[in-house]
Amino acid sequence: MSNPVQKNKEYKKFIVDSRLQYFKPHATRIEKTFAEEISSSLGRNLKSIPPKFFYDKKGSDLFEKICSVLEYYPTRTEISILQKLKTELSLFLDGDFRLVELGSGSSTKTRLLLDFLTASQKTTEYFPIDISEILAESSEELLNDYKNLSITGIIDTYEGGLEFLKTYDDKKNLIIFLGSSFGNFSPVDGYKFLEKIFSTMKPGDLFLIGLDLVKDTSILESAYNDSKGITAKFNLNVLSRINDELDADFNLENFSHYAVYNEKDQRIEMYLKSLTEQSVIISKSDLELKLQKDELIHTEYSHKYRLSQIHDLLDDVGFELKHTWLDDKKYFSLTLVSKN
Ligand code: AVJ
């Protein structure tokens, strides 16, 4: 086969060493800037800030902390399911698979799958797809710990990375999307995203998705209102980020964290509540934001699913259901599907 890189002219390949390389799109894409997105999302009648902006360095660190607070059950529950799953995965893998991860992930979860793949395959490739530069240090640690592993980072949006992978070669892919990150999508956007994944998969490829399940409102609301206030800090941090990067003057003391479960729409809704009537200047977005007392800025939806909904959704997109793994309390799910 000819060098597969040549087919993807719009990506530039960076070789770090024989086991580590990454691809980055060449030209700047026609994506809106942070300033533009904030200008339109906060410029509307119902104000919002897209959740993808939570994850600057500080926000990513705070999210890591959330993952280990007592009330936030998803991370540790998913890890416990992955521990169980990895011993059963061989039943579903015919031949060698490359691990493709949407998001560069928490290395704890990635490692559980790499433990299994690197032990059962002569060599294993790991392809994280992430818009933020994939951390050099964590790659180095992985390469140290798994001698028959090689890493190819794709620094792009999930959609871009998947499109790139589609024509990359004909090795089989096990695509993983963990942590219930899918829960941030609205039902319509989520459906489109799954169609995108489906359309970029080759027959024989597998897709593993981690989704949070519907449960008692009190358990859900506690998970997003932890007693240490880490989730509140995480939510408020997006305002600091806007202050720093867009020359804004949000006074964080004038806002509070508010998270509530909407039973009808099966989602946690997160907001920043304005504690006073106030006005905020966001220079780089060219915006003077006027807020009423108690006005809400929407920052995140985190959808929860019933098992039957997960199965119907994946089935509607065209996937074939292979298996769903749950924890004992049925708090969280991991579902493996294939494209035939
Ligand atoms: C990363 C989107 C899965 O929705 O639970 C955690 C983000 N927000 N606490 C989630 C989050 C507040 C998290 N996801």
CSV table of C-alpha atoms and ligand atoms in Angstrom, one decimal:
chain,number,residue,atom,x,y,z
A,1,MET,CA,0.0,0.0,0.0
A,2,SER,CA,1.2,3.5,-0.7
A,3,ASN,CA,2.0,5.8,2.1
A,4,PRO,CA,-1.4,6.6,3.6
A,5,VAL,CA,-0.4,10.1,4.6
A,6,GLN,CA,-0.2,11.3,1.0
A,7,LYS,CA,-4.0,10.9,0.7
A,8,ASN,CA,-4.6,13.4,3.3
A,9,LYS,CA,-3.1,16.5,2.0
A,10,GLU,CA,-4.7,18.9,4.4
A,11,TYR,CA,-3.0,17.3,7.4
A,12,LYS,CA,0.6,17.9,8.3
A,13,LYS,CA,2.5,15.0,9.9
A,14,PHE,CA,4.9,15.6,12.8
A,15,ILE,CA,7.1,12.7,13.7
A,16,VAL,CA,8.4,12.9,17.3
A,17,ASP,CA,10.1,9.5,17.3
A,18,SER,CA,9.5,6.0,15.9
A,19,ARG,CA,6.6,5.4,18.3
A,20,LEU,CA,5.0,8.8,18.5
A,21,GLN,CA,3.7,11.1,15.8
A,22,TYR,CA,0.8,13.4,15.3
A,23,PHE,CA,-1.3,15.0,12.6
A,24,LYS,CA,-2.5,18.5,12.5
A,25,PRO,CA,-4.7,20.1,9.8
A,26,HIS,CA,-2.8,22.5,7.6
A,27,ALA,CA,-4.9,25.4,6.9
A,28,THR,CA,-7.0,27.3,9.5
A,29,ARG,CA,-10.5,26.0,9.3
A,30,ILE,CA,-13.6,28.1,8.9
A,31,GLU,CA,-14.4,27.8,12.6
A,32,LYS,CA,-15.6,30.7,14.7
A,33,THR,CA,-13.2,32.1,17.2
A,34,PHE,CA,-13.9,32.1,21.0
A,35,ALA,CA,-14.7,35.8,20.8
A,36,GLU,CA,-17.2,35.3,18.1
A,37,GLU,CA,-18.9,32.3,19.7
A,38,ILE,CA,-19.2,34.1,23.0
A,39,SER,CA,-20.5,37.2,21.2
A,40,SER,CA,-23.4,35.2,19.7
A,41,SER,CA,-24.2,32.9,22.6
A,42,LEU,CA,-24.2,35.7,25.2
A,43,GLY,CA,-25.7,38.2,22.8
A,44,ARG,CA,-29.0,36.3,22.7
A,45,ASN,CA,-32.1,36.8,24.7
A,46,LEU,CA,-31.5,33.4,26.5
A,47,LYS,CA,-27.8,33.7,27.3
A,48,SER,CA,-25.5,30.7,27.2
A,49,ILE,CA,-21.8,29.7,27.1
A,50,PRO,CA,-21.0,26.5,25.2
A,51,PRO,CA,-19.6,23.8,27.6
A,52,LYS,CA,-16.6,23.1,25.4
A,53,PHE,CA,-15.1,26.4,26.8
A,54,PHE,CA,-14.9,25.0,30.4
A,55,TYR,CA,-11.7,23.2,29.5
A,56,ASP,CA,-8.8,25.7,29.7
A,57,LYS,CA,-5.9,24.5,31.9
A,58,LYS,CA,-7.6,25.5,35.1
A,59,GLY,CA,-11.0,24.1,34.0
A,60,SER,CA,-9.4,20.8,33.0
A,61,ASP,CA,-7.7,20.5,36.4
A,62,LEU,CA,-11.0,21.3,38.1
A,63,PHE,CA,-12.8,18.6,36.0
A,64,GLU,CA,-10.1,16.1,37.1
A,65,LYS,CA,-11.0,17.1,40.7
A,66,ILE,CA,-14.7,16.7,40.1
A,67,CYS,CA,-14.0,13.1,38.9
A,68,SER,CA,-12.8,12.1,42.4
A,69,VAL,CA,-15.4,13.9,44.6
A,70,LEU,CA,-17.6,11.5,46.5
A,71,GLU,CA,-20.9,12.7,45.0
A,72,TYR,CA,-19.7,12.5,41.4
A,73,TYR,CA,-20.2,8.8,40.7
A,74,PRO,CA,-19.8,8.6,36.8
A,75,THR,CA,-16.0,8.4,36.6
A,76,ARG,CA,-15.3,5.8,39.2
A,77,THR,CA,-18.4,3.8,38.1
A,78,GLU,CA,-17.3,3.8,34.5
A,79,ILE,CA,-13.8,2.7,35.6
A,80,SER,CA,-15.3,-0.2,37.6
A,81,ILE,CA,-17.3,-1.3,34.5
A,82,LEU,CA,-14.2,-1.0,32.3
A,83,GLN,CA,-12.4,-3.3,34.7
A,84,LYS,CA,-15.0,-5.9,34.2
A,85,LEU,CA,-15.4,-5.3,30.5
A,86,LYS,CA,-11.7,-5.7,29.6
A,87,THR,CA,-11.8,-9.4,30.6
A,88,GLU,CA,-14.8,-10.0,28.3
A,89,LEU,CA,-13.8,-7.8,25.4
A,90,SER,CA,-11.9,-10.6,23.6
A,91,LEU,CA,-15.3,-12.3,22.9
A,92,PHE,CA,-16.0,-9.4,20.6
A,93,LEU,CA,-12.7,-8.8,18.9
A,94,ASP,CA,-11.8,-10.8,15.9
A,95,GLY,CA,-8.2,-10.0,15.1
A,96,ASP,CA,-6.2,-6.9,15.9
A,97,PHE,CA,-7.7,-3.6,16.7
A,98,ARG,CA,-6.4,-0.1,16.9
A,99,LEU,CA,-7.7,2.0,19.8
A,100,VAL,CA,-9.2,5.3,18.6
A,101,GLU,CA,-10.3,7.6,21.4
A,102,LEU,CA,-12.5,10.7,21.0
A,103,GLY,CA,-10.9,13.0,23.4
A,104,SER,CA,-7.5,12.2,24.8
A,105,GLY,CA,-9.2,10.9,27.8
A,106,SER,CA,-8.2,10.2,31.4
A,107,SER,CA,-5.3,7.9,31.1
A,108,THR,CA,-6.8,5.6,33.8
A,109,LYS,CA,-9.6,4.6,31.5
A,110,THR,CA,-7.4,4.4,28.3
A,111,ARG,CA,-5.0,2.3,30.2
A,112,LEU,CA,-7.6,-0.3,31.2
A,113,LEU,CA,-8.2,-0.9,27.5
A,114,LEU,CA,-4.5,-0.7,26.6
A,115,ASP,CA,-3.8,-3.3,29.3
A,116,PHE,CA,-6.0,-5.7,27.4
A,117,LEU,CA,-5.0,-4.8,23.8
A,118,THR,CA,-1.3,-4.7,24.3
A,119,ALA,CA,-1.4,-8.0,26.2
A,120,SER,CA,-3.3,-9.8,23.4
A,121,GLN,CA,-1.8,-8.2,20.3
A,122,LYS,CA,1.8,-8.1,19.0
A,123,THR,CA,1.6,-4.4,18.6
A,124,THR,CA,-1.1,-1.9,19.4
A,125,GLU,CA,-1.7,1.6,18.0
A,126,TYR,CA,-3.5,4.3,20.0
A,127,PHE,CA,-5.0,7.2,18.1
A,128,PRO,CA,-6.3,10.0,20.4
A,129,ILE,CA,-8.4,12.6,18.6
A,130,ASP,CA,-8.5,15.9,20.4
A,131,ILE,CA,-8.5,19.6,19.5
A,132,SER,CA,-6.3,20.5,22.4
A,133,GLU,CA,-2.7,19.5,21.8
A,134,ILE,CA,-2.4,16.0,23.1
A,135,LEU,CA,-0.2,16.0,26.1
A,136,ALA,CA,3.4,15.1,25.4
A,137,GLU,CA,4.0,13.9,29.0
A,138,SER,CA,1.1,11.5,29.1
A,139,SER,CA,2.1,10.0,25.8
A,140,GLU,CA,5.6,9.5,27.1
A,141,GLU,CA,4.4,7.7,30.1
A,142,LEU,CA,2.2,5.4,28.0
A,143,LEU,CA,5.0,4.6,25.7
A,144,ASN,CA,7.2,3.8,28.7
A,145,ASP,CA,4.7,1.5,30.2
A,146,TYR,CA,3.7,-0.3,27.1
A,147,LYS,CA,6.7,-1.3,25.0
A,148,ASN,CA,4.6,-2.6,22.0
A,149,LEU,CA,2.5,0.5,21.8
A,150,SER,CA,2.7,3.4,19.3
A,151,ILE,CA,0.7,6.6,19.5
A,152,THR,CA,-0.6,8.8,16.6
A,153,GLY,CA,-2.4,11.9,17.9
A,154,ILE,CA,-4.9,13.6,15.6
A,155,ILE,CA,-5.2,17.2,16.7
A,156,ASP,CA,-8.6,18.1,15.3
A,157,THR,CA,-12.3,18.1,16.1
A,158,TYR,CA,-13.9,14.7,16.6
A,159,GLU,CA,-15.6,15.0,13.2
A,160,GLY,CA,-12.4,16.1,11.4
A,161,GLY,CA,-10.4,13.3,13.0
A,162,LEU,CA,-12.9,10.7,12.1
A,163,GLU,CA,-13.0,11.9,8.6
A,164,PHE,CA,-9.2,11.7,8.4
A,165,LEU,CA,-9.3,8.1,9.8
A,166,LYS,CA,-11.8,7.0,7.3
A,167,THR,CA,-9.3,7.0,4.4
A,168,TYR,CA,-6.2,6.4,6.6
A,169,ASP,CA,-5.8,2.7,6.1
A,170,ASP,CA,-7.7,-0.5,6.4
A,171,LYS,CA,-6.8,-1.6,9.9
A,172,LYS,CA,-9.8,-2.3,12.2
A,173,ASN,CA,-10.7,0.4,14.7
A,174,LEU,CA,-12.2,0.2,18.2
A,175,ILE,CA,-13.5,3.7,18.6
A,176,ILE,CA,-14.2,4.8,22.2
A,177,PHE,CA,-16.2,7.8,23.5
A,178,LEU,CA,-16.2,7.6,27.3
A,179,GLY,CA,-17.3,9.6,30.3
A,180,SER,CA,-20.8,10.4,29.0
A,181,SER,CA,-19.3,13.3,27.1
A,182,PHE,CA,-22.1,12.4,24.6
A,183,GLY,CA,-24.5,13.7,27.2
A,184,ASN,CA,-23.6,17.3,26.3
A,185,PHE,CA,-25.2,17.0,22.9
A,186,SER,CA,-28.9,17.9,22.4
A,187,PRO,CA,-30.8,14.8,21.1
A,188,VAL,CA,-30.7,16.2,17.5
A,189,ASP,CA,-27.0,17.0,17.5
A,190,GLY,CA,-26.3,13.7,19.3
A,191,TYR,CA,-28.1,11.8,16.6
A,192,LYS,CA,-26.2,13.6,13.9
A,193,PHE,CA,-22.9,12.9,15.7
A,194,LEU,CA,-23.6,9.2,15.9
A,195,GLU,CA,-24.5,9.2,12.2
A,196,LYS,CA,-21.1,10.8,11.6
A,197,ILE,CA,-19.3,8.1,13.5
A,198,PHE,CA,-21.3,5.4,11.8
A,199,SER,CA,-20.5,6.9,8.3
A,200,THR,CA,-16.8,7.0,9.0
A,201,MET,CA,-16.6,3.4,10.3
A,202,LYS,CA,-15.6,0.5,8.1
A,203,PRO,CA,-17.5,-2.8,8.3
A,204,GLY,CA,-15.9,-4.7,11.2
A,205,ASP,CA,-15.0,-1.6,13.2
A,206,LEU,CA,-16.4,-1.3,16.7
A,207,PHE,CA,-17.7,1.6,18.8
A,208,LEU,CA,-17.8,1.7,22.6
A,209,ILE,CA,-19.8,4.5,24.2
A,210,GLY,CA,-20.1,5.4,27.9
A,211,LEU,CA,-23.5,6.9,28.9
A,212,ASP,CA,-24.9,8.0,32.2
A,213,LEU,CA,-28.2,6.5,33.2
A,214,VAL,CA,-31.5,8.0,34.6
A,215,LYS,CA,-31.6,7.6,38.4
A,216,ASP,CA,-33.0,9.3,41.5
A,217,THR,CA,-33.1,13.1,41.1
A,218,SER,CA,-31.3,13.5,44.5
A,219,ILE,CA,-28.4,11.4,43.4
A,220,LEU,CA,-28.1,13.3,40.1
A,221,GLU,CA,-28.4,16.7,41.7
A,222,SER,CA,-25.8,15.9,44.4
A,223,ALA,CA,-23.3,14.8,41.7
A,224,TYR,CA,-23.5,18.3,40.2
A,225,ASN,CA,-23.7,20.2,43.5
A,226,ASP,CA,-20.8,18.6,45.4
A,227,SER,CA,-20.3,19.7,49.0
A,228,LYS,CA,-16.8,20.8,48.4
A,229,GLY,CA,-18.0,23.2,45.8
A,230,ILE,CA,-15.6,21.9,43.1
A,231,THR,CA,-18.4,21.8,40.4
A,232,ALA,CA,-19.3,25.4,41.4
A,233,LYS,CA,-15.7,26.5,40.8
A,234,PHE,CA,-15.6,24.6,37.6
A,235,ASN,CA,-18.7,26.4,36.4
A,236,LEU,CA,-17.6,29.8,37.5
A,237,ASN,CA,-14.1,29.3,36.0
A,238,VAL,CA,-15.5,29.8,32.5
A,239,LEU,CA,-16.1,33.5,33.5
A,240,SER,CA,-12.5,33.9,34.6
A,241,ARG,CA,-11.5,32.4,31.3
A,242,ILE,CA,-13.6,35.0,29.4
A,243,ASN,CA,-12.1,37.7,31.6
A,244,ASP,CA,-8.6,36.6,30.8
A,245,GLU,CA,-8.9,35.8,27.1
A,246,LEU,CA,-11.6,38.2,25.9
A,247,ASP,CA,-10.8,41.2,28.2
A,248,ALA,CA,-14.0,41.1,30.1
A,249,ASP,CA,-14.8,42.3,33.6
A,250,PHE,CA,-17.0,39.6,35.1
A,251,ASN,CA,-17.0,39.9,38.9
A,252,LEU,CA,-17.3,36.2,40.0
A,253,GLU,CA,-18.7,37.2,43.3
A,254,ASN,CA,-21.8,38.4,41.5
A,255,PHE,CA,-22.6,34.9,40.2
A,256,SER,CA,-23.5,31.6,41.7
A,257,HIS,CA,-23.5,28.0,40.5
A,258,TYR,CA,-26.9,26.5,39.8
A,259,ALA,CA,-27.5,22.9,38.7
A,260,VAL,CA,-30.9,21.2,38.5
A,261,TYR,CA,-32.3,18.0,37.1
A,262,ASN,CA,-35.0,18.4,34.4
A,263,GLU,CA,-36.9,15.1,34.7
A,264,LYS,CA,-38.9,15.6,31.5
A,265,ASP,CA,-35.9,16.2,29.3
A,266,GLN,CA,-33.7,13.8,31.3
A,267,ARG,CA,-30.9,16.2,31.8
A,268,ILE,CA,-28.9,18.1,34.4
A,269,GLU,CA,-29.0,21.7,33.5
A,270,MET,CA,-26.2,23.9,34.7
A,271,TYR,CA,-26.3,27.7,34.9
A,272,LEU,CA,-24.5,30.7,36.3
A,273,LYS,CA,-27.0,32.9,38.2
A,274,SER,CA,-26.6,36.6,38.2
A,275,LEU,CA,-26.9,37.7,41.9
A,276,THR,CA,-27.5,41.3,41.1
A,277,GLU,CA,-28.6,43.5,38.2
A,278,GLN,CA,-25.3,44.2,36.5
A,279,SER,CA,-23.6,44.9,33.3
A,280,VAL,CA,-20.4,43.3,32.0
A,281,ILE,CA,-18.1,44.4,29.2
A,282,ILE,CA,-16.6,41.7,27.0
A,283,SER,CA,-14.2,43.8,24.9
A,284,LYS,CA,-13.0,41.3,22.4
A,285,SER,CA,-16.6,40.1,21.7
A,286,ASP,CA,-17.6,43.7,21.4
A,287,LEU,CA,-20.4,43.1,23.8
A,288,GLU,CA,-22.0,44.9,26.8
A,289,LEU,CA,-23.9,42.2,28.6
A,290,LYS,CA,-26.8,43.4,30.7
A,291,LEU,CA,-28.1,40.9,33.3
A,292,GLN,CA,-31.1,41.1,35.6
A,293,LYS,CA,-31.0,39.9,39.2
A,294,ASP,CA,-31.5,36.1,39.1
A,295,GLU,CA,-31.1,35.9,35.4
A,296,LEU,CA,-29.5,32.6,34.3
A,297,ILE,CA,-26.6,32.0,31.9
A,298,HIS,CA,-26.9,28.4,30.6
A,299,THR,CA,-23.6,26.6,30.6
A,300,GLU,CA,-24.2,22.9,30.2
A,301,TYR,CA,-26.7,20.1,29.6
A,302,SER,CA,-25.7,16.6,30.7
A,303,HIS,CA,-28.3,14.1,29.4
A,304,LYS,CA,-29.1,10.9,31.1
A,305,TYR,CA,-30.5,7.9,29.3
A,306,ARG,CA,-32.6,4.8,29.9
A,307,LEU,CA,-31.1,1.5,28.6
A,308,SER,CA,-34.0,1.1,26.1
A,309,GLN,CA,-33.3,4.6,24.7
A,310,ILE,CA,-29.6,3.9,24.3
A,311,HIS,CA,-30.4,0.7,22.4
A,312,ASP,CA,-33.1,2.4,20.2
A,313,LEU,CA,-30.9,5.3,19.4
A,314,LEU,CA,-27.9,3.2,18.3
A,315,ASP,CA,-30.2,0.8,16.4
A,316,ASP,CA,-31.9,3.8,14.6
A,317,VAL,CA,-28.5,5.0,13.4
A,318,GLY,CA,-27.8,1.6,12.0
A,319,PHE,CA,-25.4,0.1,14.5
A,320,GLU,CA,-25.6,-3.6,15.5
A,321,LEU,CA,-25.7,-4.0,19.3
A,322,LYS,CA,-23.0,-6.3,20.7
A,323,HIS,CA,-23.2,-5.9,24.4
A,324,THR,CA,-24.0,-3.5,27.3
A,325,TRP,CA,-22.1,-3.6,30.5
A,326,LEU,CA,-23.5,-2.0,33.7
A,327,ASP,CA,-22.3,-1.6,37.3
A,328,ASP,CA,-24.3,-3.3,40.1
A,329,LYS,CA,-26.3,-0.2,40.9
A,330,LYS,CA,-27.1,0.4,37.2
A,331,TYR,CA,-25.8,4.0,37.5
A,332,PHE,CA,-23.7,4.0,34.3
A,333,SER,CA,-23.5,2.0,31.0
A,334,LEU,CA,-20.9,1.0,28.4
A,335,THR,CA,-22.3,-0.2,25.1
A,336,LEU,CA,-20.4,-1.9,22.4
A,337,VAL,CA,-21.8,-1.7,18.8
A,338,SER,CA,-20.5,-2.7,15.4
A,339,LYS,CA,-21.1,-1.7,11.8
A,340,ASN,CA,-21.6,-4.7,9.6
B,1,AVJ,C1,-17.6,15.7,30.9
B,1,AVJ,C2,-19.7,16.3,30.1
B,1,AVJ,C3,-19.4,14.2,31.0
B,1,AVJ,O1,-21.7,16.1,32.2
B,1,AVJ,O2,-21.0,15.0,33.9
B,1,AVJ,C4,-19.2,17.4,35.4
B,1,AVJ,C5,-19.1,17.5,32.8
B,1,AVJ,N1,-20.1,19.1,34.4
B,1,AVJ,N2,-19.7,18.2,36.3
B,1,AVJ,C6,-20.8,15.7,32.9
B,1,AVJ,C7,-19.4,18.0,34.1
B,1,AVJ,C8,-20.2,19.2,35.7
B,1,AVJ,C9,-19.4,16.0,32.5
B,1,AVJ,N3,-19.0,15.6,31.1
